[in-house]
Coordinates of C-alpha atoms in Angstrom, one line a residue:
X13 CA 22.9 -65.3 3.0
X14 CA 26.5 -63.3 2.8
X15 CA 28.6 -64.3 6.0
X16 CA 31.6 -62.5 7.7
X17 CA 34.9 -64.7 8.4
X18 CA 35.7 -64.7 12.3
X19 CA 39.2 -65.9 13.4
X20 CA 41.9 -67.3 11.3
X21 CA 45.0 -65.1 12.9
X22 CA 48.1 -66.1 14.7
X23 CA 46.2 -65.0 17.6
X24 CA 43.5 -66.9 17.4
X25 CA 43.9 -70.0 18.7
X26 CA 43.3 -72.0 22.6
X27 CA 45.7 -72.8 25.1
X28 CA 45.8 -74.3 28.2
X29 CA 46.6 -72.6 31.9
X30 CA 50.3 -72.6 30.9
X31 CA 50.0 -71.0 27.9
X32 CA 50.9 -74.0 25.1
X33 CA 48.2 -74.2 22.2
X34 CA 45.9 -77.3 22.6
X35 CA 43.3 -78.0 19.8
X36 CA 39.8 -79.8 20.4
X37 CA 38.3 -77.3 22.6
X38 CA 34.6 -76.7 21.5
X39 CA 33.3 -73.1 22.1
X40 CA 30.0 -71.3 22.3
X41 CA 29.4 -68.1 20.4
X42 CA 27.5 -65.4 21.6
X43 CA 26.6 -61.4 20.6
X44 CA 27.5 -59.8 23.8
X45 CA 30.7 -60.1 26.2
X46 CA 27.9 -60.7 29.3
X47 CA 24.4 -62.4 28.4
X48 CA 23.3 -61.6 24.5
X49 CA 22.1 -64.5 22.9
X50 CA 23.7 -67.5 21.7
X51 CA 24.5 -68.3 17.8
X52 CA 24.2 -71.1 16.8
X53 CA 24.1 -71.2 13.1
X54 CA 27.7 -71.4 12.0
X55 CA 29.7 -72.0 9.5
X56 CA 33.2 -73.4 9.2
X57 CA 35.8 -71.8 6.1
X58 CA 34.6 -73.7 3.5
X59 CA 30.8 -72.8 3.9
X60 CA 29.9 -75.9 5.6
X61 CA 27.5 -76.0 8.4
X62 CA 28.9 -76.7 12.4
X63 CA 26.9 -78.2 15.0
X64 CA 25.9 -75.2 16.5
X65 CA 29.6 -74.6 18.4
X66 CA 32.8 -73.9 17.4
X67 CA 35.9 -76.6 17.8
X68 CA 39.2 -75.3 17.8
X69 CA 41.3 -77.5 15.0
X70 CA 43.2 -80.5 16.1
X71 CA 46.1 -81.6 13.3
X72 CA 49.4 -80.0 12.7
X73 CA 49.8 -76.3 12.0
X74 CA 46.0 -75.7 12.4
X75 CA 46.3 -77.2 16.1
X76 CA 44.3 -74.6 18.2
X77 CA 43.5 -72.5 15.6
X78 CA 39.9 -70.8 15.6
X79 CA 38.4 -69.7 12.2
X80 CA 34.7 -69.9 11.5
X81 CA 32.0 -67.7 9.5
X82 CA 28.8 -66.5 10.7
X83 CA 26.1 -64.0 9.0
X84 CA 27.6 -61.0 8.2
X85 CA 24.9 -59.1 10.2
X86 CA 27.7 -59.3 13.2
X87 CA 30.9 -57.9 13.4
X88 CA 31.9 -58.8 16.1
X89 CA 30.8 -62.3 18.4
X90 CA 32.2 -63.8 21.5
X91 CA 33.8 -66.8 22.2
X92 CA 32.8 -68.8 25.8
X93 CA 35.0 -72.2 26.5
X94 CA 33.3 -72.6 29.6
X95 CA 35.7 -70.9 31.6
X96 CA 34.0 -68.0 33.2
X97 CA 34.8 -65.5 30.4
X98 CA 34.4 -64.6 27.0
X99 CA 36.8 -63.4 24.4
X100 CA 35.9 -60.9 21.5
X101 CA 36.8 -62.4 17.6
X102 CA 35.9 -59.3 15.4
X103 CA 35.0 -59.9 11.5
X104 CA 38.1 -59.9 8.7
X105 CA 35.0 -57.4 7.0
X106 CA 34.9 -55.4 10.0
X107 CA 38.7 -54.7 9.9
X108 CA 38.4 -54.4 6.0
X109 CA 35.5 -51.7 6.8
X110 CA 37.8 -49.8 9.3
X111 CA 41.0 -49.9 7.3
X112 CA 39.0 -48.5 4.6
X113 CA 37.7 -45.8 6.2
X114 CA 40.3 -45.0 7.8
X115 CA 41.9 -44.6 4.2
X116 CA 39.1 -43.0 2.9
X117 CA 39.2 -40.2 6.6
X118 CA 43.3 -40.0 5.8
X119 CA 42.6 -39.0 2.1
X120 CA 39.2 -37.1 3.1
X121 CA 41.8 -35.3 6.4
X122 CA 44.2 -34.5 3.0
X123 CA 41.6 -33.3 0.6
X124 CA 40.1 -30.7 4.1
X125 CA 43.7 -29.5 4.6
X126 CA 43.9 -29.1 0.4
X127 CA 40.6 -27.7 0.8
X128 CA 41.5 -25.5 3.5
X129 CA 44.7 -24.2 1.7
X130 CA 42.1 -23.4 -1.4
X131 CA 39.8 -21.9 0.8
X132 CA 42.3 -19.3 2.1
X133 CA 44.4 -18.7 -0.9
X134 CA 40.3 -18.1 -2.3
X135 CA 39.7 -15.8 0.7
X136 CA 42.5 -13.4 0.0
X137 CA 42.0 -13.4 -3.4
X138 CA 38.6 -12.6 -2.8
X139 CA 39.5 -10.3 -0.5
X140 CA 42.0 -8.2 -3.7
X141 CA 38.9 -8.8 -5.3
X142 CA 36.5 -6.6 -2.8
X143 CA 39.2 -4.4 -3.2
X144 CA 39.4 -4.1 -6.4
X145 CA 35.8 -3.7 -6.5
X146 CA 35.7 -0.9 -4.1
X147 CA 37.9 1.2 -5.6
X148 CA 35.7 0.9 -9.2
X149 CA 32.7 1.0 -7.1
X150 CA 33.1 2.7 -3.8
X151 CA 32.3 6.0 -2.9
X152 CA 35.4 8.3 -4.2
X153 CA 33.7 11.5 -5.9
X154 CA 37.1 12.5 -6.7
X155 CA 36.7 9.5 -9.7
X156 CA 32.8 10.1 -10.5
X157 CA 31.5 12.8 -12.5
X158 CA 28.4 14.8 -11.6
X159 CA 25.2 14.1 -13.4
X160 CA 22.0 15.8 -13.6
X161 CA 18.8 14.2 -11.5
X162 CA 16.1 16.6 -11.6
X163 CA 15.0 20.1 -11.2
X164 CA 13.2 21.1 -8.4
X165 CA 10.1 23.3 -9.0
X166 CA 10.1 25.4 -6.0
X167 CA 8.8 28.9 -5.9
X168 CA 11.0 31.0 -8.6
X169 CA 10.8 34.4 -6.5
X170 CA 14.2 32.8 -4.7
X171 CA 16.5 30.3 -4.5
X172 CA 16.3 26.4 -3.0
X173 CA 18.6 27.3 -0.6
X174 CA 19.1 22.9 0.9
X175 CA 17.6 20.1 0.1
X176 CA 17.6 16.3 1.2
X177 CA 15.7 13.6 -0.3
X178 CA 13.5 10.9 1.7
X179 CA 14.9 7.2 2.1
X180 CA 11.5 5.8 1.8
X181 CA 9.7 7.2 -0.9
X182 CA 12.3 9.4 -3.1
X183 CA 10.4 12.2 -2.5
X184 CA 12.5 15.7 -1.7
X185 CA 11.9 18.1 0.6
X186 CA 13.3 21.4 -0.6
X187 CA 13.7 24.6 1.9
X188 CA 13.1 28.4 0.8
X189 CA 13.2 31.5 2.7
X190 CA 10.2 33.5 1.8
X191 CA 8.2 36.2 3.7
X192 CA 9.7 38.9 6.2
X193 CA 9.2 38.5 9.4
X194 CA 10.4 39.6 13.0
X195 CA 13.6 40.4 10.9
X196 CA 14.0 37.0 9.8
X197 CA 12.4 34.8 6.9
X198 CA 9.3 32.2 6.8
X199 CA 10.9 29.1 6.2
X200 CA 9.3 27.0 3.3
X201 CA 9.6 23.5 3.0
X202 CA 8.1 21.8 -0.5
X203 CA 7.3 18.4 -0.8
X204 CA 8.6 17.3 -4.2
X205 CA 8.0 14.5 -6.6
X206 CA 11.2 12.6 -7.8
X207 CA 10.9 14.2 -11.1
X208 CA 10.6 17.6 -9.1
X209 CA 7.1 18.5 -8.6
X210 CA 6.0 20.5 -5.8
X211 CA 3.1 18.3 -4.5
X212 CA 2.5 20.2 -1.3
X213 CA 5.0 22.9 1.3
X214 CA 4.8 23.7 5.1
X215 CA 5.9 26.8 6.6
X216 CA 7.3 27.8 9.5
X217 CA 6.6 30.9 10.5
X218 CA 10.0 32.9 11.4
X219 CA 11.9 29.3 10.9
X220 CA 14.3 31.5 8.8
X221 CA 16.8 30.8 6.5
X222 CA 17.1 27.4 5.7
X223 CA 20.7 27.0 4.5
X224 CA 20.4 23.0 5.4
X225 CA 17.3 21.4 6.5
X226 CA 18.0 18.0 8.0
X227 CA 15.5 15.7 7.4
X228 CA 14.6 12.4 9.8
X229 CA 12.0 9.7 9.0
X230 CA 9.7 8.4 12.1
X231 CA 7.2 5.6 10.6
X232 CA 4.8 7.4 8.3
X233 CA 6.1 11.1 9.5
X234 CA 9.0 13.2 8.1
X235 CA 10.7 15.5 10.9
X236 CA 12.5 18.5 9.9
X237 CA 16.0 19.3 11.8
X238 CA 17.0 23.1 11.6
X239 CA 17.7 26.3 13.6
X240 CA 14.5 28.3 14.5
X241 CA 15.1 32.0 14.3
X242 CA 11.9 33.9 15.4
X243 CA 9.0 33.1 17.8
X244 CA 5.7 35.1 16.1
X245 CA 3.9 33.7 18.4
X246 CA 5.7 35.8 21.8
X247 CA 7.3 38.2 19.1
X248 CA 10.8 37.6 20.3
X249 CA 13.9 36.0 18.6
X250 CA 15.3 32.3 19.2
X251 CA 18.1 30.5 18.6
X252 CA 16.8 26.9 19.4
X253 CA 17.8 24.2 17.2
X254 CA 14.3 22.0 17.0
X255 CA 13.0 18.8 15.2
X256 CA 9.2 20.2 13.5
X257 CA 6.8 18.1 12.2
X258 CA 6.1 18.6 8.1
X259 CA 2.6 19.2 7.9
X260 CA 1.5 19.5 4.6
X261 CA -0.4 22.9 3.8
X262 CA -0.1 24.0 7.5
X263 CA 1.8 27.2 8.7
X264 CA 3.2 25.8 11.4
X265 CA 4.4 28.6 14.4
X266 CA 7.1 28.1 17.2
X267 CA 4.8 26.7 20.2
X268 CA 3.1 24.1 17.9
X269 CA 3.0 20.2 19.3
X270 CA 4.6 19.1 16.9
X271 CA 7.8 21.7 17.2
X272 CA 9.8 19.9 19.3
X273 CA 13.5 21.4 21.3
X274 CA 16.3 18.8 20.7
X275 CA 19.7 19.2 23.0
X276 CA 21.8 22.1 22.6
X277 CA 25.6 21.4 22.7
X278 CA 26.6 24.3 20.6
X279 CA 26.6 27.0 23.4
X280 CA 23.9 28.7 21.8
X281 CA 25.3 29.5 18.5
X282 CA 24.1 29.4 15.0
X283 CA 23.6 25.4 13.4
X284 CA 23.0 23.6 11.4
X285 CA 22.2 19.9 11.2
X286 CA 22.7 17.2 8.5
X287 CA 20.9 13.5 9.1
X288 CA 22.1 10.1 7.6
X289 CA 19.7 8.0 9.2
X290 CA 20.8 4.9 8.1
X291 CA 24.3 5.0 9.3
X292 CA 22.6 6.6 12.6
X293 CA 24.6 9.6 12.4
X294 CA 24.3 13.9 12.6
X295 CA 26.8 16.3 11.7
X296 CA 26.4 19.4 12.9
X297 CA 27.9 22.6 11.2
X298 CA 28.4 25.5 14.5
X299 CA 29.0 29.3 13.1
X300 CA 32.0 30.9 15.4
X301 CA 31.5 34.1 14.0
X302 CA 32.2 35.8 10.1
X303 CA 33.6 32.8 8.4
X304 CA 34.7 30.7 10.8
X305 CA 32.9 27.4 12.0
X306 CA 33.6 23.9 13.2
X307 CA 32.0 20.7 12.9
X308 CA 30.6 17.6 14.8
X309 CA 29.7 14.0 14.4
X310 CA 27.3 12.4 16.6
X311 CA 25.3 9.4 16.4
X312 CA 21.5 10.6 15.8
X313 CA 20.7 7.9 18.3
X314 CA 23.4 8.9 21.1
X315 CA 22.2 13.3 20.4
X316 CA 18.5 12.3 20.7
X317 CA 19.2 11.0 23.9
X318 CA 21.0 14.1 25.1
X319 CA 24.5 12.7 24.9
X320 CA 27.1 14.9 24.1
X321 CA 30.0 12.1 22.9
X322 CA 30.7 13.0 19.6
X323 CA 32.4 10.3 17.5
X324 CA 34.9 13.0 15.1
X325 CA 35.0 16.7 15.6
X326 CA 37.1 18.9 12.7
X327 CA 37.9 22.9 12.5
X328 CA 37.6 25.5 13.6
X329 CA 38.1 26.6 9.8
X330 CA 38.6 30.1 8.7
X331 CA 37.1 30.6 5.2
X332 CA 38.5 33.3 2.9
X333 CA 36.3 35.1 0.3
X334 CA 38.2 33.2 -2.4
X335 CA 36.6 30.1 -0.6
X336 CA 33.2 31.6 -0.9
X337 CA 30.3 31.1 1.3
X338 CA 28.8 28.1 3.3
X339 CA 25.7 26.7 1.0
X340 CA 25.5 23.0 2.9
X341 CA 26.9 20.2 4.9
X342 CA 26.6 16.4 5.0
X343 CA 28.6 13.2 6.1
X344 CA 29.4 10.1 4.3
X345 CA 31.1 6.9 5.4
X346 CA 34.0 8.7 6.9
X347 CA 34.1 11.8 5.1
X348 CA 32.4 15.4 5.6
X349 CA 31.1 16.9 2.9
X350 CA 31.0 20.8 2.5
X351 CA 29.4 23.1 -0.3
X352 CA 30.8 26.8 -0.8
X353 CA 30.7 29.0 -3.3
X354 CA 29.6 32.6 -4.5
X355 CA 26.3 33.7 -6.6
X356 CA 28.1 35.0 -9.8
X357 CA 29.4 32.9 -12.7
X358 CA 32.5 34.7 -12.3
X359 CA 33.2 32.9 -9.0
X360 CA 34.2 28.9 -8.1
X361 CA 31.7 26.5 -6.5
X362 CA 33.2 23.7 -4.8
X363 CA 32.7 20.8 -2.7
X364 CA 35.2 19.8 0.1
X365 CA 35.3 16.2 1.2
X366 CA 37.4 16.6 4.3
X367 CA 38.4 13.3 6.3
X368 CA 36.7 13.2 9.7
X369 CA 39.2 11.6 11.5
X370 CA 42.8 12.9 9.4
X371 CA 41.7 16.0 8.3
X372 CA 42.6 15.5 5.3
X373 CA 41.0 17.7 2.4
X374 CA 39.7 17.1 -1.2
X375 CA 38.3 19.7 -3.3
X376 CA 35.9 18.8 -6.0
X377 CA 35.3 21.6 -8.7
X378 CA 31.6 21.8 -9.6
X379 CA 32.0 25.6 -11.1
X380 CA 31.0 24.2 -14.4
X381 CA 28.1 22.0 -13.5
X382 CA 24.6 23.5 -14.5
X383 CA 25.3 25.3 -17.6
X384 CA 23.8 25.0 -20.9
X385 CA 26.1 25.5 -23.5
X386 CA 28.7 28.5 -22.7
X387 CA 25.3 30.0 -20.5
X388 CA 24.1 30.0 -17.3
X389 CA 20.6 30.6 -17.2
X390 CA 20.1 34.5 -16.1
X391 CA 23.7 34.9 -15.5
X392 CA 23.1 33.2 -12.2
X393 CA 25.5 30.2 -10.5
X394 CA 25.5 29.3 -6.8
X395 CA 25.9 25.9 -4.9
X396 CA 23.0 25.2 -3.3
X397 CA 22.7 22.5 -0.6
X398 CA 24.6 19.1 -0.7
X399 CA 22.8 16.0 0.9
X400 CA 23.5 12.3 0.5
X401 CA 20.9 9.8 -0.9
X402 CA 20.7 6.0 -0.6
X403 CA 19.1 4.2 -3.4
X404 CA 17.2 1.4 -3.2
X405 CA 20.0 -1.2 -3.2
X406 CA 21.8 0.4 -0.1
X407 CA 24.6 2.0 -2.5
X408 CA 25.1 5.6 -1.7
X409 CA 25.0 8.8 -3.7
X410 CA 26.2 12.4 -3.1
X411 CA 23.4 14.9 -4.5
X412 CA 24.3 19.0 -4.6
X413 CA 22.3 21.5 -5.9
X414 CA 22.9 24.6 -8.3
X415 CA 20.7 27.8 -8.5
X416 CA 20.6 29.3 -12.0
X417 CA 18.3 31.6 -13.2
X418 CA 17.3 35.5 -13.2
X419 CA 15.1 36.9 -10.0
X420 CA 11.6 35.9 -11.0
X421 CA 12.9 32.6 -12.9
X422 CA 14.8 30.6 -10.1
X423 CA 16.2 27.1 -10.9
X424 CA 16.7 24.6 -8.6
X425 CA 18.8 22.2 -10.5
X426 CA 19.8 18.6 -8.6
X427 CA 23.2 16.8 -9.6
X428 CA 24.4 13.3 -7.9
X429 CA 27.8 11.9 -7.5
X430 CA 26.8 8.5 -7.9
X431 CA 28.8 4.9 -8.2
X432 CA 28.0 2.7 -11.1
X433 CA 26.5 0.5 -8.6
X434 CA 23.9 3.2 -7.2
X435 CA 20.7 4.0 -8.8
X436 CA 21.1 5.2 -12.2
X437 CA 20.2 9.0 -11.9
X438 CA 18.0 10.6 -15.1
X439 CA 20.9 11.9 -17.0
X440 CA 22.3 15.2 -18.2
X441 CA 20.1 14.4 -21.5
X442 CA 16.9 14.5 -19.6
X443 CA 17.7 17.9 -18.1
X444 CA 17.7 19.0 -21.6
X445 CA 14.7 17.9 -23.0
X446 CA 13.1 19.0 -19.6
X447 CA 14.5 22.6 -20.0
X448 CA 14.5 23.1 -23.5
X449 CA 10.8 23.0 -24.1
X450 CA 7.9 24.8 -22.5
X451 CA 4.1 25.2 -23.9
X452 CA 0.8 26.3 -23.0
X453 CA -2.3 27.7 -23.6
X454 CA -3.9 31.5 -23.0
X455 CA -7.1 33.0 -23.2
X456 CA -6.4 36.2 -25.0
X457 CA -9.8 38.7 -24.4
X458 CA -10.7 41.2 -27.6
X459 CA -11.8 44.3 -25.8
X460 CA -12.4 45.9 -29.1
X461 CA -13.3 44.7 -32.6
X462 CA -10.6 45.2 -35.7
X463 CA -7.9 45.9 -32.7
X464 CA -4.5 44.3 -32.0
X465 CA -4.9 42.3 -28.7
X466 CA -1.8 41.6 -26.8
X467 CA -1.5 39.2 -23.9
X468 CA 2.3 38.9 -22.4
X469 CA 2.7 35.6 -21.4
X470 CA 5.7 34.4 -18.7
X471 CA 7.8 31.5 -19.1
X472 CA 7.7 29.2 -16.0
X473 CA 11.4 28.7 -16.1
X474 CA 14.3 31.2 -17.9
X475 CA 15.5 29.9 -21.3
X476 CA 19.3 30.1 -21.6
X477 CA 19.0 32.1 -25.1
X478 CA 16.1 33.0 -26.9
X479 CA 13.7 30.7 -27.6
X480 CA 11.4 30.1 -31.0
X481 CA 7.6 30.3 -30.1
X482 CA 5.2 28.9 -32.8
X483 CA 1.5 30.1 -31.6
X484 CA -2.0 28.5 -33.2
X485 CA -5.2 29.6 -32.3
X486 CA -7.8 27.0 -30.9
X487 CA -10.6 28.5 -33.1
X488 CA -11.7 28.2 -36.7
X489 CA -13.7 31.3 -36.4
X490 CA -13.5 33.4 -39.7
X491 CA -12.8 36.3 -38.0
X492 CA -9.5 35.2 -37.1
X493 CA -8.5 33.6 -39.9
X494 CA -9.8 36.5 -42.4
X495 CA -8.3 38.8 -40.2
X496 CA -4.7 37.1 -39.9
X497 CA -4.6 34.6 -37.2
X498 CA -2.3 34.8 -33.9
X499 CA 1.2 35.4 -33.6
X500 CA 4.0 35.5 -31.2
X501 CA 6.2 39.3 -30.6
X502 CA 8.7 40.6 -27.9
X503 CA 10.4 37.2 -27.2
X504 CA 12.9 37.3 -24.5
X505 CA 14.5 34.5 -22.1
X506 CA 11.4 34.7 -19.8
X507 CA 8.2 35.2 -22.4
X508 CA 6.8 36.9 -24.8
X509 CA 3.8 38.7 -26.6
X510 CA 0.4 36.6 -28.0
X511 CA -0.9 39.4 -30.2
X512 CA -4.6 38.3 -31.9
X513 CA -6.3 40.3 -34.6
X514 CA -9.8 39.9 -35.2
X515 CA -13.0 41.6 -36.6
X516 CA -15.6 41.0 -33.3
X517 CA -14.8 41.2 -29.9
X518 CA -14.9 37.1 -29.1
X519 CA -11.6 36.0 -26.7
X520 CA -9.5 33.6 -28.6
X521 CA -8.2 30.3 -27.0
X522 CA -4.6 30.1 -28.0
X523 CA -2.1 27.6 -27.7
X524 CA 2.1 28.0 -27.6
X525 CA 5.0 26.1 -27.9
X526 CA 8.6 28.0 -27.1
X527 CA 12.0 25.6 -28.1
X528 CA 15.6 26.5 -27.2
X529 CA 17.9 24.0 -28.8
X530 CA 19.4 22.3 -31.7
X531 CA 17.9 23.1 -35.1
X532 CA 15.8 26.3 -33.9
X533 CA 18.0 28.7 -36.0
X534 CA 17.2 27.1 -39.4
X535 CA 16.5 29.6 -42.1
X536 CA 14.2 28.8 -44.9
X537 CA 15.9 29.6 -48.2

């Protein structure tokens, strides 16, 4: 059994009512100053056993003394003489114990305040760090270059005029104006696939031009946010700025359900809205007339509830024709973001980034973007829509969009500004190899036997330069082949000619591949 040493220090010795140290005085020991229970097994220094009681010593310089061991399951006992009280005689373990620790909280008190001086010289370096991190990674389009997403496949009568893209599922809802009405245009909205498939469209009937289309998610529903021109339904014009349903393959008129007014705080001019839903907020572009317009920032939360407090206001601006045309709007972090810009190749397309709260402008040059080679497709290049778009991981991106392409052949080409930390976008390559290449395969009728049949067939999209076109026909039949096959003539940008010779009149299945790119000029020698 290990036992604790009680006693043994100048203090611990008995005395008489005067105060002088007497020795022979027999004590009791006991676990508590009141009541607790007595201890009787004891031990004196040497380890050997006392009857039960302690007895203060009686010759020379150990006269009064008290030292005594006990198990070392108490540090601390109490000593009774039979006087009415009880004095406390802690354990030398029990002060060993405390000095320790009071060593080892002094020396742990040292390391927290070392600790604490780490911490903080970690916290600002961590802090330069963030920094650091933002400016590589942060949204600053001024340092990213543009690169090419996807092409929308809208209808290629007209231009995409806006676009955004939906937070949940990637999808993009592209806006046309198409169909004359009331004086005004259907507006038509097309569901498209990431990779730019039209799965399905809406239109609104008079909804008009669609220069930005606003879109806001509600559960499983996407609502539309634009300016409704014309009311078929009571043949008169509008100017109400609404948030409409997209119902997909519905023509959807002014007094549906599912057309809904939002507030008005524009004094009933022309807007137009752009949503980031997840930093709650809508900008909204008002039109003051020719070229001059101003903007708001709202939160989405605070306008659906009818609360005119907008958070930033900027303009009015005054355009010039140098500055070209409005084509979009959107907001970012603390930044507006406007698209302008002319239809002709000859003219600049920019993006401003103007600071919502200094005012300060940035103008990003995006003439070049959407050519192939030294060409634009159909000697056609217009900004078209600007949006923002945030990726799976929260990281934002900037997407605008460029219309290339002769009437008839309209392309709705998608670029992002996007930080390495964003989604990785498809790459200027992909647009390439999605553009370059087109095939198919045409039913060409033979109206009359040992006859030249021609079929013209259209390109879906306008090839920057003339492509090559290698035709085959599906059949074996001897009549083609004897009579010298299928063949391609009158290639342009936009199509060409399937011309079929044979000696009955059976149509001919024949497929078609046309290439614009690399390699195509090769000339056998």
């Amino acid at each position: 059994m290990a036992l604790n040493v009680f006693g043994g220090s100048p203090g611990d010795v008995t005395s008489n009512g005067a105060g002088e140290v007497i020795g022979g005085i027999a004590l009791k020991v006991y676990t508590a100053p009141l009541g607790g229970q007595q201890v009787t097994e004891l031990y004196d220094i040497t380890g050997a056993p006392l009857a039960g009681v302690v007895v203060s010593g009686t010759d020379g310089d150990d006269e009064g003394r008290i030292a005594f061991q006990a198990a070392d399951q108490y540090s601390v006992l109490y000593l009774d003489a039979g006087y009415g009280m009880r004095w406390s005689v802690p354990a030398r373990e029990a002060f060993t114990a405390v000095s320790t620790a009071l060593n080892q909280s002094g020396a742990a008190l040292t390391a927290a305040q070392e600790a604490q001086v780490v911490a903080t010289e970690s916290g600002m370096k961590a802090d330069l760090a963030k920094a650091e991190v933002d400016a590589k990674l942060g949204f600053d389009i001024t340092r990213l270059a543009p690169e090419f997403v996807t092409q929308l496949r809208g209808d290629p009568a007209t231009v995409v005029q806006s676009f955004a893209r939906d937070p949940l599922t990637g999808q993009y809802y592209a806006s046309q104006a198409l169909g004359s009405i009331g004086g005004t245009t259907n507006l038509v909205v097309a569901r498209c696939a990431p990779d730019g498939r039209v799965i399905d469209t809406c239109t609104f009937e008079g909804g008009g031009h669609g220069s930005t289309t606003a879109i806001e998610r509600d559960g499983q529903d996407v609502w539309l946010w634009f300016r409704w021109t014309y009311d078929s339904t009571g043949g008169t014009d509008t100017n109400r700025m609404v948030r409409a349903k997209y119902q997909p393959g519905v023509t959807v008129k002014r007094d549906d359900t599912a057309v809904l007014d939002v507030p008005d705080f524009s004094g009933d001019m022309l807007v137009n809205f752009d949503i980031d839903q997840a930093a709650d907020r809508i900008a909204m572009r008002v039109g003051l007339g020719g070229t001059t317009e101003r903007y708001a920032l709202y939160r989405l939360s605070d306008y659906k509830s009818g609360r005119n407090e907008p958070i930033a206001q900027l303009g009015p601006f005054t355009w010039t024709s140098e500055d070209g045309p409005y084509q979009g709007h959107c907001t970012l972090d603390d930044h507006l973001y406007l698209s302008q810009g002319n239809a002709d190749t000859g003219s600049q397309c920019t993006i401003t980034r103007i600071n919502w709260t200094t005012g300060q402008q940035d103008i990003i040059n995006i003439t070049d973007v959407g050519r192939n080679g030294d060409n634009w497709p159909g000697g056609r290049n217009e900004a078209e829509g600007v949006t923002v778009w945030r990726g799976k991981n929260g990281t934002p991106s900037l997407l605008f969009g460029k219309a290339v392409g002769s009437f008839g052949y309209r392309q709705a080409l998608v670029y992002s500004f996007t930080p390495p930390a964003g989604d990785p976008p498809s790459g200027e390559s992909l647009r390439s190899a999605a553009t370059m290449i087109q095939s198919g395969k045409v039913i060409v009728p033979q109206a009359t036997a040992n006859t030249l049949a021609t079929l013209p067939v259209k390109f879906v999209w306008e090839f920057p330069t003339k492509p090559t076109v290698v035709v085959s026909p599906e059949t074996v039949a001897l009549a083609v082949l004897r009579d010298g096959g299928a063949a391609a003539g009158n290639i342009t940008e936009q199509g060409f000619d399937v011309r079929v010779y044979r000696s009955d009149t059976t149509s001919t299945y024949v497929t078609w591949t046309a290439y614009c790119g690399p390699g195509m000029n090769g000339v056998a020698s």
